[in-house]
Short mmCIF file of C-alpha atoms in Angstrom, two decimals:
data_model
loop_
_atom_site.label_atom_id
_atom_site.label_comp_id
_atom_site.label_asym_id
_atom_site.label_seq_id
_atom_site.Cartn_x
_atom_site.Cartn_y
_atom_site.Cartn_z
CA ALA A 1 21.76 13.33 34.27
CA ALA A 2 18.88 10.89 33.91
CA ALA A 3 18.94 11.21 30.14
CA ALA A 4 22.69 10.65 30.13
CA ALA A 5 22.30 7.57 32.30
CA ALA A 6 19.55 6.22 30.03
CA ALA A 7 21.73 6.84 27.04
CA ALA A 8 24.59 5.08 28.80
CA VAL A 9 22.41 2.04 29.48
CA ALA A 10 20.52 1.90 26.19
CA MET A 11 23.03 3.15 23.57
CA PRO A 12 26.37 1.48 22.72
CA ALA A 13 29.55 3.49 22.80
CA PHE A 14 31.64 3.88 19.66
CA GLY A 15 35.28 4.45 18.93
CA ALA A 16 37.51 5.29 21.87
CA GLU A 17 34.76 4.73 24.42
CA GLU A 18 34.32 1.18 23.15
CA ALA A 19 38.03 0.48 23.60
CA ALA A 20 37.91 1.88 27.12
CA VAL A 21 34.86 -0.22 28.07
CA THR A 22 36.29 -3.44 26.69
CA ALA A 23 39.62 -2.83 28.42
CA GLY A 24 37.96 -2.75 31.85
CA ALA A 25 35.24 -5.38 31.24
CA ALA A 26 35.80 -7.28 34.50
CA ALA A 27 36.15 -4.27 36.82
CA VAL A 28 33.68 -1.76 38.21
CA GLU A 29 34.28 1.72 36.81
CA LYS A 30 34.09 4.92 38.77
CA ALA A 31 32.84 7.63 36.39
CA GLY A 32 32.21 10.70 38.45
CA GLY A 33 32.00 8.50 41.56
CA GLU A 34 29.10 6.40 40.15
CA PRO A 35 29.41 2.61 40.11
CA ARG A 36 28.94 0.85 36.75
CA ILE A 37 29.22 -2.80 35.67
CA PRO A 38 30.23 -3.21 32.02
CA LEU A 39 28.43 -5.93 30.12
CA GLY A 40 30.48 -5.87 26.96
CA GLY A 41 29.66 -4.51 23.56
CA GLY A 42 29.40 -1.00 24.98
CA PHE A 43 26.63 -1.83 27.45
CA ALA A 44 26.88 -1.32 31.19
CA ILE A 45 24.60 -1.49 34.20
CA ASN A 46 24.39 1.67 36.28
CA LEU A 47 23.95 0.76 39.94
CA ASP A 48 23.17 4.30 41.02
CA ILE A 49 19.41 4.04 41.40
CA PRO A 50 18.74 7.77 41.94
CA GLU A 51 20.67 8.56 38.77
CA THR A 52 18.89 6.00 36.62
CA GLY A 53 15.45 6.94 37.95
CA LEU A 54 12.08 5.61 36.90
CA VAL A 55 12.58 6.38 33.25
CA ASN A 56 15.07 3.55 32.81
CA ILE A 57 12.81 1.12 34.64
CA VAL A 58 9.83 2.13 32.51
CA VAL A 59 11.91 1.80 29.35
CA LEU A 60 13.17 -1.60 30.49
CA ILE A 61 9.66 -2.87 31.28
CA ALA A 62 8.30 -1.47 28.01
CA GLY A 63 11.14 -3.14 26.09
CA LEU A 64 10.53 -6.44 27.82
CA LEU A 65 6.83 -6.23 27.11
CA TYR A 66 7.48 -5.31 23.52
CA LEU A 67 9.95 -8.13 23.02
CA LEU A 68 8.14 -10.80 25.03
CA ALA A 69 4.55 -9.91 24.07
CA PRO A 70 4.60 -11.89 20.76
CA LEU A 71 6.19 -14.90 22.46
CA LEU A 72 3.75 -14.76 25.35
CA SER A 73 0.85 -14.22 22.98
CA GLU A 74 1.91 -17.15 20.80
CA SER A 75 2.52 -19.32 23.86
CA MET A 76 -0.85 -18.37 25.32
CA SER A 77 -2.52 -18.99 21.96
CA THR A 78 -0.86 -22.39 21.68
CA ARG A 79 -1.79 -23.23 25.24
CA GLU A 80 -5.36 -22.06 24.63
CA LYS A 81 -5.55 -24.30 21.55
CA GLU A 82 -4.20 -27.25 23.57
CA ILE A 83 -6.72 -26.61 26.34
CA GLN A 84 -9.54 -26.29 23.81
CA THR A 85 -8.37 -29.52 22.13
CA ASP A 86 -8.33 -31.24 25.52
CA ILE A 87 -11.82 -29.94 26.27
CA ASP A 88 -13.09 -31.10 22.87
CA ASP A 89 -11.49 -34.51 23.42
CA ALA A 90 -13.06 -34.73 26.86
CA ILE A 91 -16.48 -33.81 25.45
CA ALA A 92 -16.09 -36.36 22.65
CA LYS A 93 -15.05 -39.05 25.14
CA TYR A 94 -17.99 -38.12 27.39
CA ASN A 95 -20.40 -38.35 24.46
CA GLU A 96 -18.88 -41.68 23.43
CA ALA A 97 -19.12 -42.99 26.99
CA THR A 98 -22.74 -41.81 27.20
CA ALA A 99 -23.54 -43.56 23.92
CA ARG A 100 -21.85 -46.75 25.11
CA LEU A 101 -23.72 -46.56 28.40
CA ALA A 102 -27.01 -46.21 26.52
CA GLU A 103 -26.08 -49.20 24.33
CA ALA A 104 -25.11 -51.23 27.40
CA GLN A 105 -28.38 -50.36 29.12
CA LYS A 106 -30.30 -51.32 25.97
CA ALA A 107 -28.40 -54.62 25.73
CA LYS A 108 -29.08 -55.28 29.43
CA ALA A 109 -32.80 -54.63 28.92
CA GLN A 110 -32.83 -57.04 25.95
CA ALA A 111 -30.93 -59.65 27.99
CA ASP A 112 -33.43 -59.25 30.85
CA GLU A 113 -36.29 -59.80 28.39
CA VAL A 114 -34.61 -62.93 26.98
CA ILE A 115 -33.98 -64.25 30.51
CA ALA A 116 -37.60 -63.62 31.46
CA GLU A 117 -38.79 -65.46 28.32
CA ILE A 118 -36.46 -68.39 29.05
CA GLU A 119 -37.63 -68.60 32.66
CA ALA A 120 -41.29 -68.46 31.56
CA SER A 121 -40.61 -71.18 28.97
CA ILE A 122 -38.85 -73.35 31.58
CA GLU A 123 -41.72 -72.91 34.03
CA LYS A 124 -44.25 -73.79 31.30
CA ASP A 125 -42.24 -76.87 30.27
CA GLN A 126 -42.00 -77.97 33.91
CA LYS A 127 -45.76 -77.69 34.37
CA GLU A 128 -46.45 -79.56 31.12
CA PHE A 129 -43.92 -82.27 32.01
CA LYS A 130 -45.43 -82.64 35.49
CA ALA A 131 -48.94 -82.92 34.04
CA THR A 132 -47.75 -85.47 31.46
CA ILE A 133 -45.99 -87.54 34.11
CA GLU A 134 -49.07 -87.47 36.34
CA VAL A 135 -51.34 -88.60 33.45
CA GLN A 136 -48.91 -91.33 32.40
CA THR A 137 -48.50 -92.51 35.99
CA GLU A 138 -52.23 -92.62 36.51
CA ALA A 139 -52.75 -94.52 33.23
CA THR A 140 -49.96 -96.98 34.11
CA LEU A 141 -51.38 -97.59 37.58
CA LYS A 142 -54.85 -98.08 36.12
CA LYS A 143 -53.54 -100.57 33.54
CA GLN A 144 -51.59 -102.41 36.22
CA ALA A 145 -54.68 -102.55 38.47
CA GLU A 146 -56.80 -103.83 35.58
CA ALA A 147 -54.15 -106.39 34.67
CA ALA A 148 -53.89 -107.53 38.30
CA GLU A 149 -57.66 -107.80 38.56
CA GLN A 150 -57.85 -109.77 35.32
CA ALA A 151 -55.03 -112.03 36.46
CA LEU A 152 -56.86 -112.59 39.74
CA LYS A 153 -60.04 -113.40 37.86
CA ASP A 154 -58.14 -115.78 35.59
CA LEU A 155 -56.56 -117.44 38.60
CA GLN A 156 -59.89 -117.73 40.30
CA ALA A 157 -61.52 -119.14 37.14
CA GLY A 158 -58.65 -121.58 36.74
CA ALA A 159 -58.92 -122.59 40.37
CA ASP A 160 -62.68 -123.03 40.02
CA LEU A 161 -62.15 -125.10 36.88
CA LYS A 162 -59.55 -127.23 38.60
CA VAL A 163 -61.80 -127.74 41.62
CA GLU A 164 -64.72 -128.63 39.40
CA SER A 165 -62.54 -130.99 37.35
CA TYR A 166 -61.24 -132.52 40.54
CA ILE A 167 -64.77 -132.96 41.90
CA GLN A 168 -65.93 -134.53 38.63
CA GLU A 169 -62.89 -136.76 38.52
CA GLN A 170 -63.41 -137.87 42.07
CA ALA A 171 -67.13 -138.37 41.46
CA ILE A 172 -66.39 -140.51 38.41
CA LYS A 173 -63.80 -142.55 40.28
CA ARG A 174 -66.17 -143.02 43.16
CA GLY A 175 -69.04 -143.94 40.82
CA VAL A 176 -66.86 -146.44 38.97
CA LYS A 177 -65.75 -147.92 42.26
CA GLU A 178 -69.32 -148.18 43.52
CA LEU A 179 -70.42 -149.75 40.22
CA GLN A 180 -67.71 -152.29 40.53
CA GLN A 181 -68.91 -153.17 44.01
CA LEU A 182 -72.60 -153.67 42.98
CA ASP A 183 -74.06 -157.13 42.91
CA GLY A 184 -76.20 -158.50 40.07
CA ASP A 185 -79.56 -157.12 41.19
CA GLN A 186 -78.17 -153.66 41.88
CA LYS A 187 -76.43 -153.55 38.47
CA SER A 188 -79.69 -154.52 36.82
CA LYS A 189 -81.61 -151.77 38.65
CA PHE A 190 -78.91 -149.22 37.79
CA MET A 191 -79.06 -150.12 34.12
CA ASP A 192 -82.83 -149.84 34.12
CA ALA A 193 -82.66 -146.41 35.82
CA ALA A 194 -80.05 -145.23 33.32
CA ILE A 195 -82.17 -146.37 30.38
CA ASN A 196 -85.24 -144.70 31.80
CA SER A 197 -83.33 -141.41 32.30
CA LEU A 198 -82.63 -141.32 28.62
#
């Protein structure tokens, strides 16, 4: 009975049986009291589980595995290739990112060195400029002090000269005035004293 049921499920009917199956394609047949659902083309599903037994199930599973194994294998192979490609891409991107990080760190180190050199140069220039300003300021102040002292000396010398000139002028005026006021005897004595002084 199991072999007959397997044959009924797996093998198509020919001739008169095919005409009978196609005539009742939409109805459930009762062959010996067993329910069947025709699928068309001579195939039918036997709903009597005890009649079909495990042999049909094993045959069905084996057929599915046989038919689907190449598709599943190809699909799995394709998927494995895609996953491997994704992994390779991820590794390449990681290596590229690592290389870029190393380059960025190197560039940062070089920039830090340049900044340190610039800061050292600025500090050196500031010190040199400060020293130059201090020297120039000191020299300017010294020159100004010397110039002020010289000007003071010149003013003092000029003042002394003016005072001396004034004294001489006043002495001459006074002498001339006194000479004009002398009488005859006094003029005579003065002339004699002047001649003797020569």
